[in-house]
CSV table of C-alpha atoms in Angstrom, one decimal:
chain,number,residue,atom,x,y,z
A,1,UNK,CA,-5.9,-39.9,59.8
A,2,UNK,CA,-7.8,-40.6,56.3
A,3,UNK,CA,-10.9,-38.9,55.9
A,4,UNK,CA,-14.0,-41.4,55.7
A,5,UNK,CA,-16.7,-39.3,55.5
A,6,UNK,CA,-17.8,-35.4,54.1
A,7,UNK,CA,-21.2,-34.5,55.5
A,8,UNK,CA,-23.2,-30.9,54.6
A,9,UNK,CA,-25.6,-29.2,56.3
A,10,UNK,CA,-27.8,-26.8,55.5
A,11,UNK,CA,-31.4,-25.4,57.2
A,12,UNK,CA,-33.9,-23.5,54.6
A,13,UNK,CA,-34.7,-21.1,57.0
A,14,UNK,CA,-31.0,-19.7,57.3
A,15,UNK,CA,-30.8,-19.9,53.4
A,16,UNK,CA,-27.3,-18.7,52.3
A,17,UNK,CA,-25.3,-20.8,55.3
A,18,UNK,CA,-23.7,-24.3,54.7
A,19,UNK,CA,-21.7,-26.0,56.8
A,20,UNK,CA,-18.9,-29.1,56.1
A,21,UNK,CA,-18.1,-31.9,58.3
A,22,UNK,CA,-15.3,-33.9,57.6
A,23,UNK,CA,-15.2,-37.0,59.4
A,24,UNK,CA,-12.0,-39.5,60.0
A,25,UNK,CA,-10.8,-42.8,60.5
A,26,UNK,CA,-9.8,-42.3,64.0
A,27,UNK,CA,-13.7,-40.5,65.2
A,28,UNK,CA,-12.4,-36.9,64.7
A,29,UNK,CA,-14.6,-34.8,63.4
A,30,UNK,CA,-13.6,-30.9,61.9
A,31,UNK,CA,-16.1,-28.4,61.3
A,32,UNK,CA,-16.1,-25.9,58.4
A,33,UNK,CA,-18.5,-23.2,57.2
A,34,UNK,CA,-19.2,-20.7,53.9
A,35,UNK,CA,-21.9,-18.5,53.0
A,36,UNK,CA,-24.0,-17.4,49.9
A,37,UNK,CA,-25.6,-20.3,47.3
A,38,UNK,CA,-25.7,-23.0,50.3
A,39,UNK,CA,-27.5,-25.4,47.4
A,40,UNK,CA,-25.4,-24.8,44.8
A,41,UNK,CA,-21.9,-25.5,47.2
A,42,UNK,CA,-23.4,-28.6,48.7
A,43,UNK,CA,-23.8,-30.0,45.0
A,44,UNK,CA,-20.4,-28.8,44.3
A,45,UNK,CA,-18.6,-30.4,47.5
A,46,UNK,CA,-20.5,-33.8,46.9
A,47,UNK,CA,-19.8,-34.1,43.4
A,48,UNK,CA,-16.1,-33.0,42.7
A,49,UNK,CA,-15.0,-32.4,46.3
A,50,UNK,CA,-15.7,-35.1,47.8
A,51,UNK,CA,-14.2,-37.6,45.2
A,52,UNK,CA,-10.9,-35.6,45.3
A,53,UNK,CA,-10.6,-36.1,49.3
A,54,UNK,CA,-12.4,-39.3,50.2
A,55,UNK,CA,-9.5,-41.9,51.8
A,56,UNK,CA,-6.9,-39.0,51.8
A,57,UNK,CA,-5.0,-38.1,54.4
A,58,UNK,CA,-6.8,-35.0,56.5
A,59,UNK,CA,-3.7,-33.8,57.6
A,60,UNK,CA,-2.5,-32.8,54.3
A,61,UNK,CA,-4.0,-29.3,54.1
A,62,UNK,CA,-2.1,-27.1,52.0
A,63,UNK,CA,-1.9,-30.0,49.4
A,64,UNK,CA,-5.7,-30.2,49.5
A,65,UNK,CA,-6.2,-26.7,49.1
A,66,UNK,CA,-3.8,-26.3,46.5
A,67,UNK,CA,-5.8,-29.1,44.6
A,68,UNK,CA,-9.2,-27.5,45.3
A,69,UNK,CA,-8.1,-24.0,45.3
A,70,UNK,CA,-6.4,-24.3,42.0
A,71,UNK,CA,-7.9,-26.4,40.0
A,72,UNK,CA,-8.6,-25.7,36.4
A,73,UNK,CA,-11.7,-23.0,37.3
A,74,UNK,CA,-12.2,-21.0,39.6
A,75,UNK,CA,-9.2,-20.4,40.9
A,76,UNK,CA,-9.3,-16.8,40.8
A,77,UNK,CA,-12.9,-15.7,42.1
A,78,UNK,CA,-15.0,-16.4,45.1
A,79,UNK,CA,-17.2,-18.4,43.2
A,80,UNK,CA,-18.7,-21.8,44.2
A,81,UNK,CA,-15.5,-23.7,43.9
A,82,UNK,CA,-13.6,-21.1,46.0
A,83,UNK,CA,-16.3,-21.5,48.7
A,84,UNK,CA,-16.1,-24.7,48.8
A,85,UNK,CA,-12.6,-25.0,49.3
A,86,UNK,CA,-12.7,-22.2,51.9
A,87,UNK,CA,-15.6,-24.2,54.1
A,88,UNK,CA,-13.6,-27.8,53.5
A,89,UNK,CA,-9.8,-26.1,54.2
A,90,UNK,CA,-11.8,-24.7,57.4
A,91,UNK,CA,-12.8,-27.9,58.7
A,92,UNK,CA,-9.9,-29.5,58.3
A,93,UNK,CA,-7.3,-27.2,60.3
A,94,UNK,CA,-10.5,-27.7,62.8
A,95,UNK,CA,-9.4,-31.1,62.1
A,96,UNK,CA,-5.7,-30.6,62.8
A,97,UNK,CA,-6.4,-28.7,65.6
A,98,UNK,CA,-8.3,-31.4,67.5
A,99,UNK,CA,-5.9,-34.2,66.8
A,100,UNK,CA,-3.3,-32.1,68.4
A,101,UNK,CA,-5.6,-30.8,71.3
A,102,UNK,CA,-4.3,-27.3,70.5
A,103,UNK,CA,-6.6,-24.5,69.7
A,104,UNK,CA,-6.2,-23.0,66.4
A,105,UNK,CA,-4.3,-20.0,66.7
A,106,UNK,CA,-1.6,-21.9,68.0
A,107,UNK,CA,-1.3,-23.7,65.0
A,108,UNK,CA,-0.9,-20.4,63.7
A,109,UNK,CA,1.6,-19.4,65.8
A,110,UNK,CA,0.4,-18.7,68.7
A,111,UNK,CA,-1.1,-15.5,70.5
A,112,UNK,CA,0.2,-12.1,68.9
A,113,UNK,CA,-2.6,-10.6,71.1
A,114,UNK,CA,-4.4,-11.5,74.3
A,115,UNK,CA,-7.6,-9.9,73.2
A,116,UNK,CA,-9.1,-8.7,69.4
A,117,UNK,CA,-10.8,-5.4,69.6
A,118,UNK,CA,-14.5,-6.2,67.8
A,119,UNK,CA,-16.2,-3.2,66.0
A,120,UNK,CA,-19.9,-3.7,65.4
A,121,UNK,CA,-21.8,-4.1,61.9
A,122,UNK,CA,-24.8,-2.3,62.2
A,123,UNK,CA,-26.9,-5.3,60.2
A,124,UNK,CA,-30.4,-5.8,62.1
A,125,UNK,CA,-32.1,-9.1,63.7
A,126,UNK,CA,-33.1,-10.6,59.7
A,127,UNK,CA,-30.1,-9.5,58.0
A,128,UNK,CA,-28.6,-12.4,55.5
A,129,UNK,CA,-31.1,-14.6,57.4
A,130,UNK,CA,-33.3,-15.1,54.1
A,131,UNK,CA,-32.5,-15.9,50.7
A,132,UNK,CA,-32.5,-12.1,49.6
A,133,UNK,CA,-30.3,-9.5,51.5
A,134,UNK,CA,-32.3,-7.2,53.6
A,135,UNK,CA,-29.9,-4.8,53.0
A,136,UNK,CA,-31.0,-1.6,51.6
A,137,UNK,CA,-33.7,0.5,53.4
A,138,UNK,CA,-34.7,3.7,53.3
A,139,UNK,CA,-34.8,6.4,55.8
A,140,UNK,CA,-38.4,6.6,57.0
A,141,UNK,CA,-39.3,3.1,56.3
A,142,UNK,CA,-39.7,1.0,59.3
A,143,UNK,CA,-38.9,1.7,63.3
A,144,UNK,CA,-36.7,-0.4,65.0
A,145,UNK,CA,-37.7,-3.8,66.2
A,146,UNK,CA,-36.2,-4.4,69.3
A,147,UNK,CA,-33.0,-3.3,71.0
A,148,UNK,CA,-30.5,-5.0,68.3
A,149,UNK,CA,-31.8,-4.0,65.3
A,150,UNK,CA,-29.3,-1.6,64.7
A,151,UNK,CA,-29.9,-1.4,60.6
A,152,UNK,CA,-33.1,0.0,60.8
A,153,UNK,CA,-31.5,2.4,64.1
A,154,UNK,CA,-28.8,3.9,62.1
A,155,UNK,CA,-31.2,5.6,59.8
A,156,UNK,CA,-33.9,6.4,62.2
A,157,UNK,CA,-32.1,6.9,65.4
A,158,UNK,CA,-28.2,6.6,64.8
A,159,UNK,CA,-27.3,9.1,68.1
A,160,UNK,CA,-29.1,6.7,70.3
A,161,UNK,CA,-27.5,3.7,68.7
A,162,UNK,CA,-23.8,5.1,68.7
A,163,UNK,CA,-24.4,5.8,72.6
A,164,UNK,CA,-25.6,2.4,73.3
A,165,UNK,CA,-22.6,0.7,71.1
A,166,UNK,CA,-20.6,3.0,73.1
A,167,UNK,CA,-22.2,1.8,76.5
A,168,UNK,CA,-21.2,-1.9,75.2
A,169,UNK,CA,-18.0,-1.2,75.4
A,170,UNK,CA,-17.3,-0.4,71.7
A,171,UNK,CA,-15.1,2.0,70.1
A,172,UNK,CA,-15.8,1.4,66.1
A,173,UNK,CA,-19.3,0.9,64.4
A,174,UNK,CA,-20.4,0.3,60.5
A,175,UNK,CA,-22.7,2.0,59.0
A,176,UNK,CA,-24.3,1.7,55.1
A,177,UNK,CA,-26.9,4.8,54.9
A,178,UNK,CA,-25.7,5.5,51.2
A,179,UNK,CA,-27.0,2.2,49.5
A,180,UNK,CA,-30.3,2.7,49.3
A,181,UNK,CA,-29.5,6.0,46.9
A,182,UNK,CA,-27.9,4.0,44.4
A,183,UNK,CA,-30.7,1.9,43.1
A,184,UNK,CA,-32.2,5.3,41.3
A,185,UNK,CA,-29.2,5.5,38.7
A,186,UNK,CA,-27.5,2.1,39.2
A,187,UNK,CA,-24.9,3.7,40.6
A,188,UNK,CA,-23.7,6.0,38.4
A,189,UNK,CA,-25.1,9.9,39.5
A,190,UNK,CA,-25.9,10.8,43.1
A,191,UNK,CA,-27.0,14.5,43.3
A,192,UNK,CA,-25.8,17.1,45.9
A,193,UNK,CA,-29.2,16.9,47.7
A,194,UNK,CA,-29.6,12.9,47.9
A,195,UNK,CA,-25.4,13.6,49.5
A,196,UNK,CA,-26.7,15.6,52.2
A,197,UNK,CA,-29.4,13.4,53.1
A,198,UNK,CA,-26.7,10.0,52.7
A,199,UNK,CA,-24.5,11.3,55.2
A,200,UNK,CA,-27.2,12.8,57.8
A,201,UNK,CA,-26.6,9.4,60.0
A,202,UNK,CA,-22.9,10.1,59.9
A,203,UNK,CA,-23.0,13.9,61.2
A,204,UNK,CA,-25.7,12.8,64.0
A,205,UNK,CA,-23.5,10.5,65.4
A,206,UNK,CA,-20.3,12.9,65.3
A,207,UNK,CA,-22.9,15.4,67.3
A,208,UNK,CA,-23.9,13.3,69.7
A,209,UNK,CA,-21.1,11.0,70.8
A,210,UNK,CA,-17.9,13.4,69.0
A,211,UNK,CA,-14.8,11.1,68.6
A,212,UNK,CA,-15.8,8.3,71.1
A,213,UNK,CA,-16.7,5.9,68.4
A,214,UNK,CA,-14.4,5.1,65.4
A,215,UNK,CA,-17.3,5.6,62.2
A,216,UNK,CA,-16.8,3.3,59.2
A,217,UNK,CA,-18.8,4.0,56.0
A,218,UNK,CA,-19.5,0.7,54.2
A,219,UNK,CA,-20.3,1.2,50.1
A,220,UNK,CA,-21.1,-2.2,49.0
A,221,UNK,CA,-19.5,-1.6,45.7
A,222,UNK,CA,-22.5,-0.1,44.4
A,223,UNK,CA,-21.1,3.3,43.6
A,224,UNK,CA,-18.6,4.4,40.0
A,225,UNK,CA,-15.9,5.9,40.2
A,226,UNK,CA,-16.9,9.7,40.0
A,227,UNK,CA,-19.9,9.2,42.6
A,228,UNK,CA,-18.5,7.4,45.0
A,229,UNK,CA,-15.6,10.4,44.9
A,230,UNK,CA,-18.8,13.3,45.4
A,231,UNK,CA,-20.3,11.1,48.4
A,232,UNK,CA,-16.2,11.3,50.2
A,233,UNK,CA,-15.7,15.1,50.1
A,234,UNK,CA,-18.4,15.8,52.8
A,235,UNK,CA,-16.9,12.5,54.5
A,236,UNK,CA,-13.6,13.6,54.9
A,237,UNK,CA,-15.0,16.6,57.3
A,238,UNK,CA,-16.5,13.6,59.4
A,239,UNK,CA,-13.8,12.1,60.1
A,240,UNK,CA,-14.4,8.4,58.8
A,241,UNK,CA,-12.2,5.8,59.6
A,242,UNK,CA,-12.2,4.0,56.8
A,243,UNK,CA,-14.3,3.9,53.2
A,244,UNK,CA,-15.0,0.2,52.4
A,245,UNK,CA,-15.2,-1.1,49.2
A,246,UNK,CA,-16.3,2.2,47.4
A,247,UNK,CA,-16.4,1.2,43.9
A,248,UNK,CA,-16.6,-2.6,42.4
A,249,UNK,CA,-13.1,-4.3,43.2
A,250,UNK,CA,-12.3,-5.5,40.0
A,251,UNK,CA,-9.6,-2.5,39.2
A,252,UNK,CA,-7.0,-2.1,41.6
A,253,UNK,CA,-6.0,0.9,39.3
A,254,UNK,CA,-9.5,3.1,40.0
A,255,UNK,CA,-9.3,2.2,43.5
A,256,UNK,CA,-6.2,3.4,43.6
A,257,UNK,CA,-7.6,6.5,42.1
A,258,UNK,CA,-10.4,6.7,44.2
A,259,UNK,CA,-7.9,6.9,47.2
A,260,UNK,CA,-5.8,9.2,46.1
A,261,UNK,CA,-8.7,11.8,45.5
A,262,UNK,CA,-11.1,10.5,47.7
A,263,UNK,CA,-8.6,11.7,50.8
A,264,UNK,CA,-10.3,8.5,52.7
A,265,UNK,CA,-8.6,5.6,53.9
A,266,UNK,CA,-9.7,2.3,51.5
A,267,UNK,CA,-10.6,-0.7,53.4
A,268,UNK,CA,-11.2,-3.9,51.1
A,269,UNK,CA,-12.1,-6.7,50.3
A,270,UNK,CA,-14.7,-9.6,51.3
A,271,UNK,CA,-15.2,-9.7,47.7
A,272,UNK,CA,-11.8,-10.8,46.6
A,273,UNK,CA,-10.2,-14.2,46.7
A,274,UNK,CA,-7.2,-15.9,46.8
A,275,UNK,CA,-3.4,-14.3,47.3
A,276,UNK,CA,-3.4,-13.2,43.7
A,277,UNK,CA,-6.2,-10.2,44.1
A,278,UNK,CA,-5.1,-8.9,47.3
A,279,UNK,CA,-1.2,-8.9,45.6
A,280,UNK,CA,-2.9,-6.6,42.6
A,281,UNK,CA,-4.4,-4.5,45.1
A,282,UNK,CA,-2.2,-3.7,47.2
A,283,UNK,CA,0.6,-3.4,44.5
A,284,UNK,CA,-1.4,-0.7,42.9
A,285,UNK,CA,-1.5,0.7,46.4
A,286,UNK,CA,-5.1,1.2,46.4
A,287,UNK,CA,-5.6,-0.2,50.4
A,288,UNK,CA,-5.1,1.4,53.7
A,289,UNK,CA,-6.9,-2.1,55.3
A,290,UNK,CA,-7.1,-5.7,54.5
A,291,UNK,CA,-10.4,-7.3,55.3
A,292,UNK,CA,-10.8,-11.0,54.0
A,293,UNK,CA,-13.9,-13.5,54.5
A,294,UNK,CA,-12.3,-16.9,55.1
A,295,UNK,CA,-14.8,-18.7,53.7
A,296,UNK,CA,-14.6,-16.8,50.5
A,297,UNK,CA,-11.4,-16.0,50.1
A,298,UNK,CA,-9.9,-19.7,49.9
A,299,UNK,CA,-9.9,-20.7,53.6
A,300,UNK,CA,-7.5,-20.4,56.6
A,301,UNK,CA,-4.7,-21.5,54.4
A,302,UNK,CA,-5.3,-19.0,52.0
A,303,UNK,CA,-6.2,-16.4,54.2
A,304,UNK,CA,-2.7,-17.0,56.5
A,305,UNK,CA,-1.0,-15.8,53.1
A,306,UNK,CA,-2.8,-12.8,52.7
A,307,UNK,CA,-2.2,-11.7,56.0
A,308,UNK,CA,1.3,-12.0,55.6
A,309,UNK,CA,1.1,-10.7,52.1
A,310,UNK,CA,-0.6,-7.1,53.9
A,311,UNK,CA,2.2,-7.2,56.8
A,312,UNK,CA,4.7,-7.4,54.0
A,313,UNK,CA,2.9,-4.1,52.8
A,314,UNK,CA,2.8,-2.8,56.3
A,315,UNK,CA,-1.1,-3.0,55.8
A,316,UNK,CA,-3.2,-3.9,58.9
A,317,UNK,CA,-5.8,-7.1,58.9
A,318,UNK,CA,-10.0,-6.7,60.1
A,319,UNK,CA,-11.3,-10.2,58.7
A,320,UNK,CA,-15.0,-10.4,58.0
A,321,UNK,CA,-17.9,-11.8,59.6
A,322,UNK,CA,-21.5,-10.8,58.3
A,323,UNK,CA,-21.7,-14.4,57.7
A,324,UNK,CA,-22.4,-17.3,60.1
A,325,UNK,CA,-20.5,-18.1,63.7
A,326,UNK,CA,-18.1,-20.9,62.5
A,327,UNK,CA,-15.8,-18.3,60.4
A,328,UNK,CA,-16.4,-15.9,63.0
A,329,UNK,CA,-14.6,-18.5,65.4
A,330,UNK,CA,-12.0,-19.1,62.3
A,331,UNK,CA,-11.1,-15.4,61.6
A,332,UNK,CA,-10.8,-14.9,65.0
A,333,UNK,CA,-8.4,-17.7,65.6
A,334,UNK,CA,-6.4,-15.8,62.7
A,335,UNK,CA,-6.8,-12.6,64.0
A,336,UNK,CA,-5.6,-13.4,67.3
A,337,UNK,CA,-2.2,-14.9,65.9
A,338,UNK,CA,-1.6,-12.5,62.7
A,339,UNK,CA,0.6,-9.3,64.5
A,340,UNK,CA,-1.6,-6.8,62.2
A,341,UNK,CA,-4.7,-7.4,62.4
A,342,UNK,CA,-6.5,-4.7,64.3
A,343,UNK,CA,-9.9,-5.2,64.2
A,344,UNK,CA,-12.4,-8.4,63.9
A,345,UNK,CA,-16.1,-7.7,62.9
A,346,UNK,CA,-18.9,-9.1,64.7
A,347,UNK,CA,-22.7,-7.9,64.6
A,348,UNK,CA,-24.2,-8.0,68.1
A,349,UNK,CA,-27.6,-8.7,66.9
A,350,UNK,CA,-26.6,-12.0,65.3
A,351,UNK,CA,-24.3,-12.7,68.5
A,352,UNK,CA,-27.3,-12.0,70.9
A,353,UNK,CA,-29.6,-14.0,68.2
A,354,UNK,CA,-29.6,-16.3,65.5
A,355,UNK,CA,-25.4,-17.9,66.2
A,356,UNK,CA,-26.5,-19.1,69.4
A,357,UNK,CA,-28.6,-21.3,68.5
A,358,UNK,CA,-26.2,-22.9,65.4
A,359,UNK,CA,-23.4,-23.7,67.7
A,360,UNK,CA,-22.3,-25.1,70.9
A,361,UNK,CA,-19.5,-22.2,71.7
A,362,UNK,CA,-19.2,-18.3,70.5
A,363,UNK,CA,-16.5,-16.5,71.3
A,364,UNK,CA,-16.7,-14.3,74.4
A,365,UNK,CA,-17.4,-10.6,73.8
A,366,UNK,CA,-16.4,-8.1,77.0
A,367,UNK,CA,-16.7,-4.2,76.7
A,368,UNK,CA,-16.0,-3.9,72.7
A,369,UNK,CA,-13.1,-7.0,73.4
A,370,UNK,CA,-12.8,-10.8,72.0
A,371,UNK,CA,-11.2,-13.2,74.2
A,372,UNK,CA,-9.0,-16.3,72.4
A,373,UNK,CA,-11.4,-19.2,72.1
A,374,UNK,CA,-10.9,-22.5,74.3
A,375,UNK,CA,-10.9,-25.7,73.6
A,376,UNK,CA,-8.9,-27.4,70.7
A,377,UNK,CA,-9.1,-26.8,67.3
A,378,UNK,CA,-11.8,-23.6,66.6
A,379,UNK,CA,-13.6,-24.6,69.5
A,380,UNK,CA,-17.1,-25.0,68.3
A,381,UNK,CA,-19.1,-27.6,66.8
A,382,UNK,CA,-22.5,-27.8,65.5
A,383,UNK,CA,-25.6,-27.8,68.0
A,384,UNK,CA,-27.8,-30.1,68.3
A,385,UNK,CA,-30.8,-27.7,68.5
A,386,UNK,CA,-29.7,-27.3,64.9
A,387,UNK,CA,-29.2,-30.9,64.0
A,388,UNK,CA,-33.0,-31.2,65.3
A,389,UNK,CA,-34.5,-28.0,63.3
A,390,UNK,CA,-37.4,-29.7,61.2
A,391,UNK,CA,-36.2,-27.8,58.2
A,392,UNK,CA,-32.3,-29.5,58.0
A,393,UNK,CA,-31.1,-30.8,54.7
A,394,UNK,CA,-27.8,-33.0,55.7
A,395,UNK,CA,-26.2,-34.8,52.8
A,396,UNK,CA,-23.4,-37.4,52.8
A,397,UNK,CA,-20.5,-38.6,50.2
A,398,UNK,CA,-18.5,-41.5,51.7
A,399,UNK,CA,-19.2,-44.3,54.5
């Protein structure tokens, strides 16, 4: 099965998103995805990519990853080689998958659970959607647009939204009401008073619903060391479940640091890519729970590693997904056949909106649960409603 053709497509509207097409001597046709600098990926993948794999056999994958994973740059970050590689490794285990007619995860190993338990990011209707994150807002700032636009509700109503995620069926939500307190210093000071009003979201919730919902406090990395530790000491009364990425994840030593004092569980990272990081970090011991983005953190074969790599550690998995529907279907596919992975995030208001409209199949989503995707390979493809959009940009290297 030699691959004849790499196709990318992008749409402006949905700026950051880029999806990889990998077509084959024998019709087949495997379906990857990445996220963040769509432009600047497409011009990578058609220019030193596509040279590397055109003619080659598809079902090579770990040698192809190795190549594109490892090459001389980039190899350590989730730069625009590493996403590149993540969205084309992707594809072609969607490849693999089809010329088997098995779906992914049994590739993988088949089922180590029967359902994934989803918890919902709390990102609203236009979050990632532009070219800028719409990602820090202020208490006070705008109302809540319609049902899903939960990033807006948990800072102006987070009791009702808790209630109504609970009335979904889930049991764990994300929340981010500290960001928009560290533009003022950069980070660096946060004073008792701006604490107090950071963490009101958290202790409404906790009043209105108690311990039916798991709470999860999402930091973006935006925080040092010594604030990030005064915004956890009123957090530990709250019970969080988990701190994610508190401080930048470049030192697996002040992370570990931050745990230890911090008295919060340490979730991390969608930031970090390839084996090597996750090894540092959880070394140091500075994790309680493994999250990885597939498309940035070197791609299914990469990410299989990992997992392994945290069970070795007797960490639990909770892949990613902020992103786009087709590493969704991928880290659930890995989810479903890695025995620690606990969790797999999803954001309702991208399920209920903007996916549906990018993709033939999303996974099904039952009372807070994620049911193994049918059909061989991930189980999706491209749709042609977005194949149509007047704003596409599809580009081609090979016949």
């Amino acid at each position: 099965m030699k691959i004849t053709r790499i196709e990318t497509t992008r749409v402006k509207s949905l700026a950051n998103l880029l999806w990889v097409e990998i077509h084959t001597d024998e019709g087949l046709v495997g379906l990857g995805e990445t996220f963040r600098g769509a432009e600047a990926v497409e011009a990578y993948i058609h220019s030193v990519s596509a040279p590397l794999l055109l003619g080659k056999d598809a079902g090579q994958i770990e040698r192809h990853n190795r190549t594109l994973l490892r090459g001389y740059l980039g190899f350590n970050g989730s730069g625009v080689e590493t996403r590149a590689a993540s969205a084309i490794d992707i594809a072609l285990w969607d490849l693999l998958g089809k010329s088997l007619n098995q779906p992914l995860y049994q590739l993988l190993g088949g089922l180590c659970h029967d359902r994934m338990r989803a918890y919902n990011t709390c990102a609203g209707v236009s979050f990632n959607s532009q070219g800028e994150q719409r990602r820090v807002i202020a208490q006070g700032d705008s109302k809540p647009s319609g049902r899903y636009d939960d990033q807006v509700a948990f800072l102006e109503c987070p009791d009702e939204l808790a209630q109504s995620l609970i009335e979904e069926g889930f049991s764990a939500m994300k929340i981010w009401p500290v960001d928009s307190f560290a533009a003022a210093s950069g980070g660096q000071f946060i004073s008792s008073a701006d604490i107090k009003k950071a963490i009101a979201p958290f202790e409404k919730i906790r009043r209105a619903v108690g311990d039916r919902i798991e709470l999860m406090c999402e930091f973006h990395s935006l925080w040092n060391t010594s604030s990030a530790l005064a915004i956890a000491r009123p957090l530990r009364e709250l019970d969080i479940f988990w701190a994610e990425d508190p401080i930048k994840m470049d030192s697996p030593q002040a992370l570990a640091d931050y745990r230890r004092l911090s008295g919060l569980p340490v979730c991390g990272s969608e930031t970090l890519a390839a084996t090597s990081n996750f090894r540092d970090h959880l070394a140091a011991d500075a994790l309680d729970y493994v999250m990885l983005d597939l498309s940035w953190c070197g791609g299914i074969t990469e990410a299989k590693k990992i997992a392994a790599l945290a069970e070795a550690y007797q960490k639990p998995i909770a892949p990613h997904d902020c992103t786009g529907p087709v590493v969704l279907m991928a880290s659930l596919h890995l989810g479903l056949s890695s025995p620690n992975a606990i969790f797999q995030e999803v954001v309702r208001a991208y399920l209920a909106g903007f996916y549906g409209d990018l993709v033939t199949t999303l996974p099904t989503l039952e009372k807070g649960w994620l049911s193994p995707p049918q059909g061989p390979g991930l189980g999706t493809a491209l749709s042609d409603a977005l194949r149509a959009r007047p704003d596409v940009v599809v580009r081609r290297s090979g016949r």
